Amino acid sequence: MGGKQQRKSSGGAWAKGKGHSGEGSHAIGKSELYLVDVLRAYPAEDGSIFVKRASASRDLDLVASEGMAGRLSSSNAESHRRPGKWLSMVAASVAEAARTAQYAVENLDATGLDFFASEATDEVLEACAVLDTTRKQESSQQQRAAAMQTLLSFAADERAEGSLTRLALMSAKLYVGAMQTLQARRVFSCRR
């Protein structure tokens, strides 16, 4: 028999990482998980980074405990569908975020933050303002061409890839750890 065997339980079939195969117990798709679904791919005009839904008017509405309360459900939170698996996810996320945060504190120069802090000059920020259509700033074709050249030069900097790779890895781990812990605070406060 090839591949991994499925385990059987009197309640139905189980598969590694999938939980019980009965109604409502299958894994939630990664893109539907609250912590992924609320994150925008780019900031809004006001600089907010979360997608506003269900009467949210600011980022805080989506991460504060009371804001999360009405937005977590069995369709977007493993805590509601597969609590055992979710606890494992929280534990892994918290541990990785803690290791990453400690590393960042001890090695700030290796985080990638230095690249944005030192290389995103006023000239680069002005170019971003010209190209950022969410800001609804009027600009000429010549201004946009010059701004594009400035932004592309910034992105092409030899130090960019290493710094940005480290920064993306670090910030992703910290984001997931923070969101999982915020969700855990919400879930555990409801059960007290």
JSON list of C-alpha atoms in Angstrom, two decimals:
[
{"chain": "A", "resi": 1, "resn": "MET", "atom": "CA", "xyz": [0.00, 0.00, 0.00]},
{"chain": "A", "resi": 2, "resn": "GLY", "atom": "CA", "xyz": [1.63, 3.29, -1.12]},
{"chain": "A", "resi": 3, "resn": "GLY", "atom": "CA", "xyz": [1.57, 6.62, 0.68]},
{"chain": "A", "resi": 4, "resn": "LYS", "atom": "CA", "xyz": [0.46, 7.34, 4.21]},
{"chain": "A", "resi": 5, "resn": "GLN", "atom": "CA", "xyz": [-2.26, 5.22, 5.70]},
{"chain": "A", "resi": 6, "resn": "GLN", "atom": "CA", "xyz": [-5.38, 6.84, 7.02]},
{"chain": "A", "resi": 7, "resn": "ARG", "atom": "CA", "xyz": [-6.16, 6.26, 10.66]},
{"chain": "A", "resi": 8, "resn": "LYS", "atom": "CA", "xyz": [-9.62, 5.04, 11.63]},
{"chain": "A", "resi": 9, "resn": "SER", "atom": "CA", "xyz": [-11.71, 6.06, 14.60]},
{"chain": "A", "resi": 10, "resn": "SER", "atom": "CA", "xyz": [-15.16, 4.93, 15.56]},
{"chain": "A", "resi": 11, "resn": "GLY", "atom": "CA", "xyz": [-16.35, 8.41, 14.55]},
{"chain": "A", "resi": 12, "resn": "GLY", "atom": "CA", "xyz": [-14.97, 8.26, 10.99]},
{"chain": "A", "resi": 13, "resn": "ALA", "atom": "CA", "xyz": [-11.75, 8.61, 9.02]},
{"chain": "A", "resi": 14, "resn": "TRP", "atom": "CA", "xyz": [-8.84, 10.76, 10.13]},
{"chain": "A", "resi": 15, "resn": "ALA", "atom": "CA", "xyz": [-5.99, 11.97, 7.97]},
{"chain": "A", "resi": 16, "resn": "LYS", "atom": "CA", "xyz": [-2.78, 13.61, 9.11]},
{"chain": "A", "resi": 17, "resn": "GLY", "atom": "CA", "xyz": [-3.31, 17.36, 9.46]},
{"chain": "A", "resi": 18, "resn": "LYS", "atom": "CA", "xyz": [-6.93, 17.18, 8.37]},
{"chain": "A", "resi": 19, "resn": "GLY", "atom": "CA", "xyz": [-8.75, 16.40, 11.59]},
{"chain": "A", "resi": 20, "resn": "HIS", "atom": "CA", "xyz": [-11.96, 14.44, 11.65]},
{"chain": "A", "resi": 21, "resn": "SER", "atom": "CA", "xyz": [-13.55, 14.03, 8.23]},
{"chain": "A", "resi": 22, "resn": "GLY", "atom": "CA", "xyz": [-17.07, 14.69, 9.50]},
{"chain": "A", "resi": 23, "resn": "GLU", "atom": "CA", "xyz": [-19.14, 17.81, 8.87]},
{"chain": "A", "resi": 24, "resn": "GLY", "atom": "CA", "xyz": [-17.41, 21.06, 9.82]},
{"chain": "A", "resi": 25, "resn": "SER", "atom": "CA", "xyz": [-14.13, 19.48, 10.87]},
{"chain": "A", "resi": 26, "resn": "HIS", "atom": "CA", "xyz": [-12.07, 19.81, 7.70]},
{"chain": "A", "resi": 27, "resn": "ALA", "atom": "CA", "xyz": [-9.23, 22.31, 7.50]},
{"chain": "A", "resi": 28, "resn": "ILE", "atom": "CA", "xyz": [-10.03, 25.88, 6.62]},
{"chain": "A", "resi": 29, "resn": "GLY", "atom": "CA", "xyz": [-8.32, 27.00, 3.43]},
{"chain": "A", "resi": 30, "resn": "LYS", "atom": "CA", "xyz": [-5.27, 29.16, 4.12]},
{"chain": "A", "resi": 31, "resn": "SER", "atom": "CA", "xyz": [-6.67, 32.14, 2.23]},
{"chain": "A", "resi": 32, "resn": "GLU", "atom": "CA", "xyz": [-9.87, 32.00, 4.31]},
{"chain": "A", "resi": 33, "resn": "LEU", "atom": "CA", "xyz": [-8.10, 32.10, 7.68]},
{"chain": "A", "resi": 34, "resn": "TYR", "atom": "CA", "xyz": [-8.84, 35.38, 9.44]},
{"chain": "A", "resi": 35, "resn": "LEU", "atom": "CA", "xyz": [-5.19, 36.39, 9.78]},
{"chain": "A", "resi": 36, "resn": "VAL", "atom": "CA", "xyz": [-4.65, 36.01, 6.02]},
{"chain": "A", "resi": 37, "resn": "ASP", "atom": "CA", "xyz": [-8.04, 37.23, 4.82]},
{"chain": "A", "resi": 38, "resn": "VAL", "atom": "CA", "xyz": [-7.90, 40.60, 6.61]},
{"chain": "A", "resi": 39, "resn": "LEU", "atom": "CA", "xyz": [-4.42, 41.56, 5.38]},
{"chain": "A", "resi": 40, "resn": "ARG", "atom": "CA", "xyz": [-4.30, 43.87, 2.36]},
{"chain": "A", "resi": 41, "resn": "ALA", "atom": "CA", "xyz": [-1.68, 43.39, -0.35]},
{"chain": "A", "resi": 42, "resn": "TYR", "atom": "CA", "xyz": [-0.84, 47.12, -0.15]},
{"chain": "A", "resi": 43, "resn": "PRO", "atom": "CA", "xyz": [-1.85, 50.00, 2.14]},
{"chain": "A", "resi": 44, "resn": "ALA", "atom": "CA", "xyz": [-5.09, 51.90, 1.58]},
{"chain": "A", "resi": 45, "resn": "GLU", "atom": "CA", "xyz": [-5.19, 55.66, 0.97]},
{"chain": "A", "resi": 46, "resn": "ASP", "atom": "CA", "xyz": [-5.17, 56.28, 4.72]},
{"chain": "A", "resi": 47, "resn": "GLY", "atom": "CA", "xyz": [-2.20, 53.93, 5.23]},
{"chain": "A", "resi": 48, "resn": "SER", "atom": "CA", "xyz": [-4.28, 51.15, 6.78]},
{"chain": "A", "resi": 49, "resn": "ILE", "atom": "CA", "xyz": [-3.06, 47.63, 6.03]},
{"chain": "A", "resi": 50, "resn": "PHE", "atom": "CA", "xyz": [-6.19, 45.59, 6.79]},
{"chain": "A", "resi": 51, "resn": "VAL", "atom": "CA", "xyz": [-9.28, 45.03, 4.64]},
{"chain": "A", "resi": 52, "resn": "LYS", "atom": "CA", "xyz": [-12.25, 46.76, 6.26]},
{"chain": "A", "resi": 53, "resn": "ARG", "atom": "CA", "xyz": [-15.26, 44.44, 6.54]},
{"chain": "A", "resi": 54, "resn": "ALA", "atom": "CA", "xyz": [-18.25, 43.98, 8.82]},
{"chain": "A", "resi": 55, "resn": "SER", "atom": "CA", "xyz": [-18.44, 47.62, 9.93]},
{"chain": "A", "resi": 56, "resn": "ALA", "atom": "CA", "xyz": [-14.70, 47.97, 10.61]},
{"chain": "A", "resi": 57, "resn": "SER", "atom": "CA", "xyz": [-13.56, 51.54, 9.99]},
{"chain": "A", "resi": 58, "resn": "ARG", "atom": "CA", "xyz": [-9.95, 51.29, 11.13]},
{"chain": "A", "resi": 59, "resn": "ASP", "atom": "CA", "xyz": [-7.22, 48.67, 11.46]},
{"chain": "A", "resi": 60, "resn": "LEU", "atom": "CA", "xyz": [-7.66, 48.48, 15.23]},
{"chain": "A", "resi": 61, "resn": "ASP", "atom": "CA", "xyz": [-11.25, 47.23, 14.73]},
{"chain": "A", "resi": 62, "resn": "LEU", "atom": "CA", "xyz": [-9.84, 44.06, 13.15]},
{"chain": "A", "resi": 63, "resn": "VAL", "atom": "CA", "xyz": [-7.15, 43.23, 15.70]},
{"chain": "A", "resi": 64, "resn": "ALA", "atom": "CA", "xyz": [-8.57, 44.42, 19.03]},
{"chain": "A", "resi": 65, "resn": "SER", "atom": "CA", "xyz": [-10.15, 41.67, 21.10]},
{"chain": "A", "resi": 66, "resn": "GLU", "atom": "CA", "xyz": [-13.69, 43.05, 20.91]},
{"chain": "A", "resi": 67, "resn": "GLY", "atom": "CA", "xyz": [-13.31, 43.64, 17.17]},
{"chain": "A", "resi": 68, "resn": "MET", "atom": "CA", "xyz": [-12.14, 40.10, 16.57]},
{"chain": "A", "resi": 69, "resn": "ALA", "atom": "CA", "xyz": [-15.00, 38.68, 18.62]},
{"chain": "A", "resi": 70, "resn": "GLY", "atom": "CA", "xyz": [-17.70, 39.26, 16.05]},
{"chain": "A", "resi": 71, "resn": "ARG", "atom": "CA", "xyz": [-15.50, 38.38, 13.11]},
{"chain": "A", "resi": 72, "resn": "LEU", "atom": "CA", "xyz": [-14.10, 34.95, 14.05]},
{"chain": "A", "resi": 73, "resn": "SER", "atom": "CA", "xyz": [-16.26, 32.02, 13.02]},
{"chain": "A", "resi": 74, "resn": "SER", "atom": "CA", "xyz": [-16.05, 28.39, 11.95]},
{"chain": "A", "resi": 75, "resn": "SER", "atom": "CA", "xyz": [-15.52, 29.62, 8.38]},
{"chain": "A", "resi": 76, "resn": "ASN", "atom": "CA", "xyz": [-12.32, 31.58, 9.14]},
{"chain": "A", "resi": 77, "resn": "ALA", "atom": "CA", "xyz": [-10.90, 30.34, 12.45]},
{"chain": "A", "resi": 78, "resn": "GLU", "atom": "CA", "xyz": [-9.55, 26.89, 13.27]},
{"chain": "A", "resi": 79, "resn": "SER", "atom": "CA", "xyz": [-10.23, 27.69, 16.94]},
{"chain": "A", "resi": 80, "resn": "HIS", "atom": "CA", "xyz": [-13.93, 27.27, 16.14]},
{"chain": "A", "resi": 81, "resn": "ARG", "atom": "CA", "xyz": [-13.58, 24.21, 13.93]},
{"chain": "A", "resi": 82, "resn": "ARG", "atom": "CA", "xyz": [-10.50, 22.22, 15.04]},
{"chain": "A", "resi": 83, "resn": "PRO", "atom": "CA", "xyz": [-9.43, 23.53, 18.46]},
{"chain": "A", "resi": 84, "resn": "GLY", "atom": "CA", "xyz": [-6.69, 20.93, 18.96]},
{"chain": "A", "resi": 85, "resn": "LYS", "atom": "CA", "xyz": [-5.06, 21.73, 15.63]},
{"chain": "A", "resi": 86, "resn": "TRP", "atom": "CA", "xyz": [-5.49, 25.44, 16.29]},
{"chain": "A", "resi": 87, "resn": "LEU", "atom": "CA", "xyz": [-3.71, 25.19, 19.66]},
{"chain": "A", "resi": 88, "resn": "SER", "atom": "CA", "xyz": [-0.79, 23.55, 17.85]},
{"chain": "A", "resi": 89, "resn": "MET", "atom": "CA", "xyz": [-0.81, 26.38, 15.30]},
{"chain": "A", "resi": 90, "resn": "VAL", "atom": "CA", "xyz": [-0.82, 29.01, 18.06]},
{"chain": "A", "resi": 91, "resn": "ALA", "atom": "CA", "xyz": [2.00, 27.28, 19.92]},
{"chain": "A", "resi": 92, "resn": "ALA", "atom": "CA", "xyz": [4.17, 27.04, 16.80]},
{"chain": "A", "resi": 93, "resn": "SER", "atom": "CA", "xyz": [3.41, 30.66, 15.84]},
{"chain": "A", "resi": 94, "resn": "VAL", "atom": "CA", "xyz": [4.17, 32.06, 19.30]},
{"chain": "A", "resi": 95, "resn": "ALA", "atom": "CA", "xyz": [7.41, 30.08, 19.61]},
{"chain": "A", "resi": 96, "resn": "GLU", "atom": "CA", "xyz": [8.63, 31.17, 16.17]},
{"chain": "A", "resi": 97, "resn": "ALA", "atom": "CA", "xyz": [7.63, 34.81, 16.77]},
{"chain": "A", "resi": 98, "resn": "ALA", "atom": "CA", "xyz": [9.47, 34.77, 20.11]},
{"chain": "A", "resi": 99, "resn": "ARG", "atom": "CA", "xyz": [12.63, 33.36, 18.53]},
{"chain": "A", "resi": 100, "resn": "THR", "atom": "CA", "xyz": [12.40, 35.89, 15.71]},
{"chain": "A", "resi": 101, "resn": "ALA", "atom": "CA", "xyz": [11.79, 38.83, 18.05]},
{"chain": "A", "resi": 102, "resn": "GLN", "atom": "CA", "xyz": [14.72, 37.84, 20.26]},
{"chain": "A", "resi": 103, "resn": "TYR", "atom": "CA", "xyz": [16.95, 37.54, 17.19]},
{"chain": "A", "resi": 104, "resn": "ALA", "atom": "CA", "xyz": [15.78, 40.96, 15.96]},
{"chain": "A", "resi": 105, "resn": "VAL", "atom": "CA", "xyz": [16.50, 42.58, 19.33]},
{"chain": "A", "resi": 106, "resn": "GLU", "atom": "CA", "xyz": [19.98, 41.07, 19.46]},
{"chain": "A", "resi": 107, "resn": "ASN", "atom": "CA", "xyz": [20.79, 41.57, 15.75]},
{"chain": "A", "resi": 108, "resn": "LEU", "atom": "CA", "xyz": [18.86, 44.62, 14.66]},
{"chain": "A", "resi": 109, "resn": "ASP", "atom": "CA", "xyz": [21.35, 45.30, 11.87]},
{"chain": "A", "resi": 110, "resn": "ALA", "atom": "CA", "xyz": [20.55, 41.88, 10.35]},
{"chain": "A", "resi": 111, "resn": "THR", "atom": "CA", "xyz": [16.77, 42.33, 10.26]},
{"chain": "A", "resi": 112, "resn": "GLY", "atom": "CA", "xyz": [16.50, 44.19, 6.97]},
{"chain": "A", "resi": 113, "resn": "LEU", "atom": "CA", "xyz": [14.93, 47.21, 8.64]},
{"chain": "A", "resi": 114, "resn": "ASP", "atom": "CA", "xyz": [18.15, 49.12, 8.04]},
{"chain": "A", "resi": 115, "resn": "PHE", "atom": "CA", "xyz": [17.56, 49.08, 4.29]},
{"chain": "A", "resi": 116, "resn": "PHE", "atom": "CA", "xyz": [14.26, 50.96, 4.53]},
{"chain": "A", "resi": 117, "resn": "ALA", "atom": "CA", "xyz": [15.55, 53.22, 7.29]},
{"chain": "A", "resi": 118, "resn": "SER", "atom": "CA", "xyz": [18.67, 54.28, 5.41]},
{"chain": "A", "resi": 119, "resn": "GLU", "atom": "CA", "xyz": [17.89, 53.84, 1.70]},
{"chain": "A", "resi": 120, "resn": "ALA", "atom": "CA", "xyz": [14.25, 54.96, 1.51]},
{"chain": "A", "resi": 121, "resn": "THR", "atom": "CA", "xyz": [15.37, 58.59, 1.31]},
{"chain": "A", "resi": 122, "resn": "ASP", "atom": "CA", "xyz": [13.11, 61.62, 0.95]},
{"chain": "A", "resi": 123, "resn": "GLU", "atom": "CA", "xyz": [13.68, 61.36, -2.81]},
{"chain": "A", "resi": 124, "resn": "VAL", "atom": "CA", "xyz": [12.41, 57.76, -2.82]},
{"chain": "A", "resi": 125, "resn": "LEU", "atom": "CA", "xyz": [9.42, 58.70, -0.65]},
{"chain": "A", "resi": 126, "resn": "GLU", "atom": "CA", "xyz": [8.57, 61.60, -2.98]},
{"chain": "A", "resi": 127, "resn": "ALA", "atom": "CA", "xyz": [8.74, 59.20, -5.94]},
{"chain": "A", "resi": 128, "resn": "CYS", "atom": "CA", "xyz": [6.40, 56.84, -4.11]},
{"chain": "A", "resi": 129, "resn": "ALA", "atom": "CA", "xyz": [3.96, 59.70, -3.52]},
{"chain": "A", "resi": 130, "resn": "VAL", "atom": "CA", "xyz": [3.92, 60.44, -7.27]},
{"chain": "A", "resi": 131, "resn": "LEU", "atom": "CA", "xyz": [3.31, 56.79, -8.21]},
{"chain": "A", "resi": 132, "resn": "ASP", "atom": "CA", "xyz": [0.84, 55.91, -5.44]},
{"chain": "A", "resi": 133, "resn": "THR", "atom": "CA", "xyz": [-2.57, 56.28, -7.10]},
{"chain": "A", "resi": 134, "resn": "THR", "atom": "CA", "xyz": [-4.41, 55.73, -3.80]},
{"chain": "A", "resi": 135, "resn": "ARG", "atom": "CA", "xyz": [-3.24, 59.21, -2.78]},
{"chain": "A", "resi": 136, "resn": "LYS", "atom": "CA", "xyz": [-4.93, 60.76, -5.83]},
{"chain": "A", "resi": 137, "resn": "GLN", "atom": "CA", "xyz": [-2.01, 63.11, -6.44]},
{"chain": "A", "resi": 138, "resn": "GLU", "atom": "CA", "xyz": [-1.89, 64.78, -9.85]},
{"chain": "A", "resi": 139, "resn": "SER", "atom": "CA", "xyz": [1.37, 64.32, -11.76]},
{"chain": "A", "resi": 140, "resn": "SER", "atom": "CA", "xyz": [2.66, 64.69, -15.29]},
{"chain": "A", "resi": 141, "resn": "GLN", "atom": "CA", "xyz": [3.93, 61.86, -17.44]},
{"chain": "A", "resi": 142, "resn": "GLN", "atom": "CA", "xyz": [7.45, 63.25, -17.01]},
{"chain": "A", "resi": 143, "resn": "GLN", "atom": "CA", "xyz": [7.10, 63.27, -13.20]},
{"chain": "A", "resi": 144, "resn": "ARG", "atom": "CA", "xyz": [5.83, 59.67, -13.23]},
{"chain": "A", "resi": 145, "resn": "ALA", "atom": "CA", "xyz": [8.70, 58.56, -15.47]},
{"chain": "A", "resi": 146, "resn": "ALA", "atom": "CA", "xyz": [11.27, 60.19, -13.16]},
{"chain": "A", "resi": 147, "resn": "ALA", "atom": "CA", "xyz": [9.55, 58.74, -10.11]},
{"chain": "A", "resi": 148, "resn": "MET", "atom": "CA", "xyz": [9.53, 55.27, -11.65]},
{"chain": "A", "resi": 149, "resn": "GLN", "atom": "CA", "xyz": [13.26, 55.54, -12.34]},
{"chain": "A", "resi": 150, "resn": "THR", "atom": "CA", "xyz": [13.90, 56.56, -8.72]},
{"chain": "A", "resi": 151, "resn": "LEU", "atom": "CA", "xyz": [11.77, 53.73, -7.33]},
{"chain": "A", "resi": 152, "resn": "LEU", "atom": "CA", "xyz": [13.35, 51.15, -9.65]},
{"chain": "A", "resi": 153, "resn": "SER", "atom": "CA", "xyz": [16.83, 52.34, -8.66]},
{"chain": "A", "resi": 154, "resn": "PHE", "atom": "CA", "xyz": [15.86, 51.94, -5.00]},
{"chain": "A", "resi": 155, "resn": "ALA", "atom": "CA", "xyz": [14.57, 48.39, -5.61]},
{"chain": "A", "resi": 156, "resn": "ALA", "atom": "CA", "xyz": [17.63, 47.50, -7.71]},
{"chain": "A", "resi": 157, "resn": "ASP", "atom": "CA", "xyz": [20.07, 48.46, -4.95]},
{"chain": "A", "resi": 158, "resn": "GLU", "atom": "CA", "xyz": [22.54, 45.59, -4.45]},
{"chain": "A", "resi": 159, "resn": "ARG", "atom": "CA", "xyz": [21.72, 45.42, -0.72]},
{"chain": "A", "resi": 160, "resn": "ALA", "atom": "CA", "xyz": [17.98, 45.25, -1.34]},
{"chain": "A", "resi": 161, "resn": "GLU", "atom": "CA", "xyz": [17.49, 41.53, -1.87]},
{"chain": "A", "resi": 162, "resn": "GLY", "atom": "CA", "xyz": [19.25, 40.29, 1.24]},
{"chain": "A", "resi": 163, "resn": "SER", "atom": "CA", "xyz": [17.76, 42.99, 3.45]},
{"chain": "A", "resi": 164, "resn": "LEU", "atom": "CA", "xyz": [14.24, 42.63, 2.06]},
{"chain": "A", "resi": 165, "resn": "THR", "atom": "CA", "xyz": [14.35, 38.84, 2.21]},
{"chain": "A", "resi": 166, "resn": "ARG", "atom": "CA", "xyz": [15.33, 38.96, 5.88]},
{"chain": "A", "resi": 167, "resn": "LEU", "atom": "CA", "xyz": [12.71, 41.62, 6.57]},
{"chain": "A", "resi": 168, "resn": "ALA", "atom": "CA", "xyz": [9.92, 39.66, 4.83]},
{"chain": "A", "resi": 169, "resn": "LEU", "atom": "CA", "xyz": [10.77, 36.47, 6.71]},
{"chain": "A", "resi": 170, "resn": "MET", "atom": "CA", "xyz": [11.03, 38.23, 10.06]},
{"chain": "A", "resi": 171, "resn": "SER", "atom": "CA", "xyz": [7.92, 40.37, 9.70]},
{"chain": "A", "resi": 172, "resn": "ALA", "atom": "CA", "xyz": [5.80, 37.46, 8.45]},
{"chain": "A", "resi": 173, "resn": "LYS", "atom": "CA", "xyz": [6.73, 35.38, 11.50]},
{"chain": "A", "resi": 174, "resn": "LEU", "atom": "CA", "xyz": [6.04, 38.28, 13.85]},
{"chain": "A", "resi": 175, "resn": "TYR", "atom": "CA", "xyz": [2.71, 39.08, 12.15]},
{"chain": "A", "resi": 176, "resn": "VAL", "atom": "CA", "xyz": [1.47, 35.49, 12.32]},
{"chain": "A", "resi": 177, "resn": "GLY", "atom": "CA", "xyz": [2.62, 35.16, 15.94]},
{"chain": "A", "resi": 178, "resn": "ALA", "atom": "CA", "xyz": [0.89, 38.39, 16.92]},
{"chain": "A", "resi": 179, "resn": "MET", "atom": "CA", "xyz": [-2.37, 37.53, 15.13]},
{"chain": "A", "resi": 180, "resn": "GLN", "atom": "CA", "xyz": [-2.49, 33.99, 16.52]},
{"chain": "A", "resi": 181, "resn": "THR", "atom": "CA", "xyz": [-1.86, 35.31, 20.04]},
{"chain": "A", "resi": 182, "resn": "LEU", "atom": "CA", "xyz": [-4.53, 38.00, 19.66]},
{"chain": "A", "resi": 183, "resn": "GLN", "atom": "CA", "xyz": [-6.98, 35.33, 18.51]},
{"chain": "A", "resi": 184, "resn": "ALA", "atom": "CA", "xyz": [-5.99, 33.11, 21.44]},
{"chain": "A", "resi": 185, "resn": "ARG", "atom": "CA", "xyz": [-6.58, 36.00, 23.86]},
{"chain": "A", "resi": 186, "resn": "ARG", "atom": "CA", "xyz": [-10.03, 36.44, 22.37]},
{"chain": "A", "resi": 187, "resn": "VAL", "atom": "CA", "xyz": [-10.92, 32.74, 22.45]},
{"chain": "A", "resi": 188, "resn": "PHE", "atom": "CA", "xyz": [-9.59, 32.18, 25.95]},
{"chain": "A", "resi": 189, "resn": "SER", "atom": "CA", "xyz": [-11.29, 35.31, 27.35]},
{"chain": "A", "resi": 190, "resn": "CYS", "atom": "CA", "xyz": [-14.64, 33.99, 26.04]},
{"chain": "A", "resi": 191, "resn": "ARG", "atom": "CA", "xyz": [-14.16, 30.70, 27.89]},
{"chain": "A", "resi": 192, "resn": "ARG", "atom": "CA", "xyz": [-13.42, 32.17, 31.33]}
]
